[in-house]
Coordinates of C-alpha atoms in Angstrom, one line a residue:
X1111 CA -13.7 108.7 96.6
X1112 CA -14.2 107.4 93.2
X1113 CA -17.3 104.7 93.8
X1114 CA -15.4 101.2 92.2
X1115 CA -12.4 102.1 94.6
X1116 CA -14.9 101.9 97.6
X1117 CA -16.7 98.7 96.6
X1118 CA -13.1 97.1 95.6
X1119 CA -11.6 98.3 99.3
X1120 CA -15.0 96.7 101.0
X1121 CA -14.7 93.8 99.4
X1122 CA -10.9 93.4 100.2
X1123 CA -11.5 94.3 103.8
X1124 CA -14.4 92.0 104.0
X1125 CA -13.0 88.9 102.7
X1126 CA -9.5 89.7 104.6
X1127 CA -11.2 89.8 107.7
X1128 CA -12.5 86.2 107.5
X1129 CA -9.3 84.5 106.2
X1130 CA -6.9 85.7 107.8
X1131 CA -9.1 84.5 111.0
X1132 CA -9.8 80.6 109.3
X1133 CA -6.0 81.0 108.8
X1134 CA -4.7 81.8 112.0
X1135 CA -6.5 79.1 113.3
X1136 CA -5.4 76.4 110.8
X1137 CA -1.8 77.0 111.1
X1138 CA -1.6 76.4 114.9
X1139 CA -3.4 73.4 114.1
X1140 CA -1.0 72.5 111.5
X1141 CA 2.1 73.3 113.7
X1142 CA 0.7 71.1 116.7
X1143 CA 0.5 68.6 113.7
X1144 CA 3.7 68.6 112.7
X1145 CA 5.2 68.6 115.7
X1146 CA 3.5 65.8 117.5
X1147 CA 2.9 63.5 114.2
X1148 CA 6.7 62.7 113.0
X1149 CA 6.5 63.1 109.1
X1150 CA 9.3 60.4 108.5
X1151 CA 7.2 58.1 111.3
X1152 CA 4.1 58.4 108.8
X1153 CA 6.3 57.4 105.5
X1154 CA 7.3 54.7 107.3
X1155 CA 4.3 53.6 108.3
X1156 CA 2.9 53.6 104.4
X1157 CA 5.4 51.8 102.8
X1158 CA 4.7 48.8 105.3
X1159 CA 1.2 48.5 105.0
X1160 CA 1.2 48.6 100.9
X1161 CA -2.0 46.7 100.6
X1162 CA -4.3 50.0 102.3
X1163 CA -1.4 52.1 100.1
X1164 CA -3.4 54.4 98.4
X1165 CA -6.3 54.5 101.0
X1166 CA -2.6 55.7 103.5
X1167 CA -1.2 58.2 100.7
X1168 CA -4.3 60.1 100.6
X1169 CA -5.0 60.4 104.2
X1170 CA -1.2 61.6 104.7
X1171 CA -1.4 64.0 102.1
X1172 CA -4.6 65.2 104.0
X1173 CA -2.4 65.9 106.7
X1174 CA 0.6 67.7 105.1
X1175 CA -0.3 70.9 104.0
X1176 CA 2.5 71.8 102.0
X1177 CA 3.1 73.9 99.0
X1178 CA 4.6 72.5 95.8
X1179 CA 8.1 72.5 97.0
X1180 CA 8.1 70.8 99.9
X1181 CA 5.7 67.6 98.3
X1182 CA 8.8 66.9 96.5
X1183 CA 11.2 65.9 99.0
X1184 CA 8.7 64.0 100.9
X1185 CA 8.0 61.6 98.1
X1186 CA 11.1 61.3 97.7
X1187 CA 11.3 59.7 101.2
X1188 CA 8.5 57.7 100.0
X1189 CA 10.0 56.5 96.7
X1190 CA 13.7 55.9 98.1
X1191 CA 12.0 53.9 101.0
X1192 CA 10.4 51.7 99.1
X1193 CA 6.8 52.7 98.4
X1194 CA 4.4 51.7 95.6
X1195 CA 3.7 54.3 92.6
X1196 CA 0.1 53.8 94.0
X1197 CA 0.6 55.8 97.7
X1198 CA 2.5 58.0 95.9
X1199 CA 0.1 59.0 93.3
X1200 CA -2.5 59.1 95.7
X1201 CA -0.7 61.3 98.8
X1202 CA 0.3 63.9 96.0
X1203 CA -3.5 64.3 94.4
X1204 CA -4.8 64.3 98.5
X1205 CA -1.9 66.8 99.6
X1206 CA -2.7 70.2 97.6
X1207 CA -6.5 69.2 96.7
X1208 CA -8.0 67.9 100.3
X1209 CA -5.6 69.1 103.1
X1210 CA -6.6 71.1 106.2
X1211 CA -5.9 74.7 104.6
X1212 CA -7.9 73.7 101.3
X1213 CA -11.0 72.4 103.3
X1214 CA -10.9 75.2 105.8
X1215 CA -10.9 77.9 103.3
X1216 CA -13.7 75.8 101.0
X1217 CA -15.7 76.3 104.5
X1218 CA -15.4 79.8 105.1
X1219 CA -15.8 80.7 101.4
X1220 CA -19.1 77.9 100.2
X1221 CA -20.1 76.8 103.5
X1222 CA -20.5 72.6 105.5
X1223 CA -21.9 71.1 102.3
X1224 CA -20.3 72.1 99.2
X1225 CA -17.1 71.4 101.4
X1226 CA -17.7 68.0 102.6
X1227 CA -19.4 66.8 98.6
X1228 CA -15.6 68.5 97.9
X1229 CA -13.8 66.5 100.0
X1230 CA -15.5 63.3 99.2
X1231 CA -15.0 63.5 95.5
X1232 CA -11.6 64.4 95.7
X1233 CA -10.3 62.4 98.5
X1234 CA -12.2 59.9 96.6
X1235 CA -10.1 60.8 93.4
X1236 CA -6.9 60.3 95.6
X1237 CA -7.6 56.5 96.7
X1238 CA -9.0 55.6 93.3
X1239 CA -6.6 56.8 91.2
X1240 CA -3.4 55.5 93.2
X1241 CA -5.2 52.5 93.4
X1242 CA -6.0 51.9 89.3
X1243 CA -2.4 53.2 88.6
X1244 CA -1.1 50.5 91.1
X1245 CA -2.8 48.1 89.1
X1246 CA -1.9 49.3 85.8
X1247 CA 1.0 48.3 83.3
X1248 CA 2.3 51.5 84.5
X1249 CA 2.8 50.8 88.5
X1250 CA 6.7 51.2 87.9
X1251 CA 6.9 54.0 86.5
X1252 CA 8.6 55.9 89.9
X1253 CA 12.0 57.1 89.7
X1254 CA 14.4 55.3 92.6
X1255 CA 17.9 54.9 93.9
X1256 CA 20.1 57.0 91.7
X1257 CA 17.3 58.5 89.8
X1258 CA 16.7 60.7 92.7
X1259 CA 20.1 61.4 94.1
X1260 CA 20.3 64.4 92.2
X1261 CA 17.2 65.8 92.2
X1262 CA 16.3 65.3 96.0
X1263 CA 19.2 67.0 96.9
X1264 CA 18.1 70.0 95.0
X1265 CA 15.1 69.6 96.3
X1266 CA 16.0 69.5 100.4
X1267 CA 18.8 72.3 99.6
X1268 CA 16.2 75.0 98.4
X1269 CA 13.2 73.5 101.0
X1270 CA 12.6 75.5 104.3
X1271 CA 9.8 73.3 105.7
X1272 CA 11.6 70.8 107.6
X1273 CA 10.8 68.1 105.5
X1274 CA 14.3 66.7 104.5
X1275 CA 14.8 65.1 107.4
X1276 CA 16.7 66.0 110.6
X1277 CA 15.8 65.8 114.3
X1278 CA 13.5 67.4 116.1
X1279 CA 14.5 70.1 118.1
X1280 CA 15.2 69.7 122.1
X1281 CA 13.3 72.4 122.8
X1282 CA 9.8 72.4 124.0
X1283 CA 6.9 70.8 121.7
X1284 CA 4.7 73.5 121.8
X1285 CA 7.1 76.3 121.5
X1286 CA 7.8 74.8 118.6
X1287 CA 4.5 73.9 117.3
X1288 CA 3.7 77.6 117.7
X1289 CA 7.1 79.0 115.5
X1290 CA 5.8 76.7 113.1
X1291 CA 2.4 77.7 113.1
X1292 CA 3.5 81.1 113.0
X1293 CA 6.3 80.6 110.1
X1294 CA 3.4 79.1 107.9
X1295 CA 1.1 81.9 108.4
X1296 CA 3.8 84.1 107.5
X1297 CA 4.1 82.4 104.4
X1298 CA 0.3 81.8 103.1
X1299 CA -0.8 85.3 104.6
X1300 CA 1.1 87.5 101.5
X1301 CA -1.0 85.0 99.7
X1302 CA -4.5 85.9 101.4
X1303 CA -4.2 89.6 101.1
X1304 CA -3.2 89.5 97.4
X1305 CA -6.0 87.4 97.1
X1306 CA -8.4 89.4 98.9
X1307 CA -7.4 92.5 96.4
X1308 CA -7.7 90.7 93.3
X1309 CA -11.1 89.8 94.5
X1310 CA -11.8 93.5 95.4
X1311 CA -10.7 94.6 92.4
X1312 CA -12.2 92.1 90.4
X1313 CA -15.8 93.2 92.1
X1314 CA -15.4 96.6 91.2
X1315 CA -14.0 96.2 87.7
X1316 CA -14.7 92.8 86.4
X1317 CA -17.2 92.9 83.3
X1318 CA -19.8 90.2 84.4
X1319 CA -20.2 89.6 80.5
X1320 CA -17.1 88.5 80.2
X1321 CA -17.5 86.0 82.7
X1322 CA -20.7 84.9 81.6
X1323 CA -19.7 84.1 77.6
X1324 CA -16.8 82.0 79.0
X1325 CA -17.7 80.1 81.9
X1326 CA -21.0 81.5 82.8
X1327 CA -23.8 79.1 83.0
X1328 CA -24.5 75.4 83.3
X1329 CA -23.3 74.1 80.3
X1330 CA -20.9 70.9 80.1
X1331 CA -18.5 73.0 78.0
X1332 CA -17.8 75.8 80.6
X1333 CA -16.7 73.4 83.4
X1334 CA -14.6 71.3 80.9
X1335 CA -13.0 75.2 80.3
X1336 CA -12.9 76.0 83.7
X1337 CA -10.7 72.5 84.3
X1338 CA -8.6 73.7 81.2
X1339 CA -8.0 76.9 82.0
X1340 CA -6.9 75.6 85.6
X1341 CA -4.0 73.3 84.6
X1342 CA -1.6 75.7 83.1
X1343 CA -2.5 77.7 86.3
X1344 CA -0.8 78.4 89.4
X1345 CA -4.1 78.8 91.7
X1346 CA -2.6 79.4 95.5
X1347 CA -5.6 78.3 97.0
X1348 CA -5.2 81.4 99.5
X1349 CA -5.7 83.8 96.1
X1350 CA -8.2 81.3 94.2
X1351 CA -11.2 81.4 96.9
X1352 CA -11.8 85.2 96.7
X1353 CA -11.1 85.5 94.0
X1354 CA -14.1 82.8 92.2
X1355 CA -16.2 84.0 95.0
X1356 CA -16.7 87.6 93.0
X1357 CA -16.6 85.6 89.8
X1358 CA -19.9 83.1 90.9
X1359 CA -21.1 86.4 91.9
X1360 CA -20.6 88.1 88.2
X1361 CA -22.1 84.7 86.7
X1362 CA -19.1 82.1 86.6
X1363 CA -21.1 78.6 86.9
X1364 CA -20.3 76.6 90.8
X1365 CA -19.6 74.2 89.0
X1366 CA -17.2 76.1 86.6
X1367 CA -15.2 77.6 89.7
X1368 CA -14.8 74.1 91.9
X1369 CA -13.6 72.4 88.2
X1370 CA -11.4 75.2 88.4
X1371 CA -9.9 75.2 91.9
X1372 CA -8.9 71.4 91.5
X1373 CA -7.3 71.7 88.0
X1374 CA -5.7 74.8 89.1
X1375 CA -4.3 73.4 92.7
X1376 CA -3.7 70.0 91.7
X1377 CA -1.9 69.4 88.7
X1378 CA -0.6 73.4 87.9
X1379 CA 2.4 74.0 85.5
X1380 CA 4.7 74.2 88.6
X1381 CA 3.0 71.0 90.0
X1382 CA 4.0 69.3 86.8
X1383 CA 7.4 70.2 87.0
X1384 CA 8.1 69.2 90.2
X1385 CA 6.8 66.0 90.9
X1386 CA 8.6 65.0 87.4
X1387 CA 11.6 65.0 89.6
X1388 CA 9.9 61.9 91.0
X1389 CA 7.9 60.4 89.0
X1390 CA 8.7 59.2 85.3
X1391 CA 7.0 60.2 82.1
X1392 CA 4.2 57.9 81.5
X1393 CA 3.0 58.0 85.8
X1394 CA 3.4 61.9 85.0
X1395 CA 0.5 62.1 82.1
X1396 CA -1.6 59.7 84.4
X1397 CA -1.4 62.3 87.6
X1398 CA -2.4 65.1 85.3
X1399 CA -5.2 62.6 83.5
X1400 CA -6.3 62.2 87.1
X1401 CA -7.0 65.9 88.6
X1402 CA -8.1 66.8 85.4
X1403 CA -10.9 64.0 84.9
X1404 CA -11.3 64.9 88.8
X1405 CA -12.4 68.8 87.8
X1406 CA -14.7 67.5 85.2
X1407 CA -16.4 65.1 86.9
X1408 CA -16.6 67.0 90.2
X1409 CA -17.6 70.0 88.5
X1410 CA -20.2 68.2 86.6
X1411 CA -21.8 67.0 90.4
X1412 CA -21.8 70.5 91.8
X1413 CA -23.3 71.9 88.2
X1414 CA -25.8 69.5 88.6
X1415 CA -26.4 67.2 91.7
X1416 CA -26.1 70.2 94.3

């Protein structure tokens, strides 16, 4: 066997191993969550305490896991019951930058440190920047009432997470904690394995020169590139880990490859686009201004302050 195809099938096997493990783990803990922690309970619950709002969005985006699709109909929720641009802004920077499968897979891929110095700076991000934009000329700039008639129900038609509403099932908690635990691994573990081969065959075939004239380094300009490059991105988070794990490991900067996680998970093309259903044009740029100024400056402290 040719000696690339052996290094890229170790690799895949190695970094398949530990992820599907981390998430197997994190999906029963998110299907317990979900179950036992009404979403529509927690909406509630922010748009009545508006003074801690953005401090509330991001800690409820820490615990909703959900892709891109399913975000939307839950600020919808938010928006139509009354919530402030603020807990909005900051629940949809927290929910695809610092919830449980993000953290959990920073762990198993950099390790307790680089995760926690992760966390803080973008959970930090999160409160801050819901809070400025709640202060700001800008803090109505959230689409409401009719505005999201249309769009919502687009939204909760093509949405399978459970998130438009609806009971909860009579059926046994933990049975269904479990189907759901199981129905999100089924949907992120596609994700992991394609990952895991992009990173295998990356190792094996990946010129390391290439990475190193583009983002390689320490320099300022390759972080700034890295958050760039990560915006017009659609980084699953599942294929992004591996994947910059063989790419620090050809010469791509750590600072380089975190700047490019959060640009790439927080504020993609597809990100964009969909939470334009809720908010309006001008709270749209500032979300973007956000992650991105997030991926420079947090790429900037694990260039140079870890």
């Amino acid at each position: 066997m040719d000696a690339k195809l052996v290094i890229a099938l170790n690799e895949f096997l190695y970094v398949a191993k530990g992820l599907v493990v981390i998430i197997a783990i994190v999906s029963v803990l998110t299907g317990l969550m979900r179950e036992y922690i009404p979403q529509d309970k927690l909406q509630q619950t922010l748009t009545k305490h508006e003074r801690w709002g953005s401090l509330m969005g991001a800690l409820f985006g820490m615990l909703t896991p959900f892709c891109s699709a399913a975000v939307v109909p839950v600020t919808m929720g938010m928006a139509s019951m009354g919530a402030s641009l603020g807990t909005v802004m900051s629940f949809i920077i927290s929910a695809p930058l610092c919830n449980f499968i993000v953290l959990a897979m920073i762990y198993a891929a950099f390790g307790f440190k680089i995760t926690v110095i992760y966390f803080l700076i973008t959970f930090t991000a999160a409160v801050l920047g819901g809070f400025l934009i709640s202060k700001s000329p800008w803090r109505n700039e959230i689409k409401r009432g009719d505005e999201l008639e249309d769009t919502k129900a687009k939204s909760c038609s093509g949405n399978k997470a459970n998130t438009c509403g609806g009971a909860p099932s009579s059926a046994s908690r933990m049975r269904n904690a479990m189907a759901g635990g199981w129905s999100l691994f089924k949907r992120i573990i596609p994700y992991v394995l394609l990952g895991a081969a992009i990173s295998g065959l990356s190792a094996a075939y990946l010129p390391a020169d290439m990475v190193e004239k583009y983002v390689g380094g320490d320099s300022f300009e390759s972080i700034v590139i890295a958050s760039l490059i990560g915006i017009p991105l659609y980084l699953r988070i599942e294929m992004a880990i591996p994947l910059l794990n063989v790419l620090i490991a050809k010469g791509m900067g750590l600072g380089a490859a975190l700047a490019l996680i959060i640009g790439g998970t927080g504020a993609s093309l597809p990100e964009i686009a969909l939470v334009s259903a809720v908010l309006k044009r001008k709270a749209v740029i500032a979300f973007v201004g956000i992650v991105l100024i997030t991926a420079i400056i947090g790429g900037s402290i694990f260039q140079y302050a870890v």
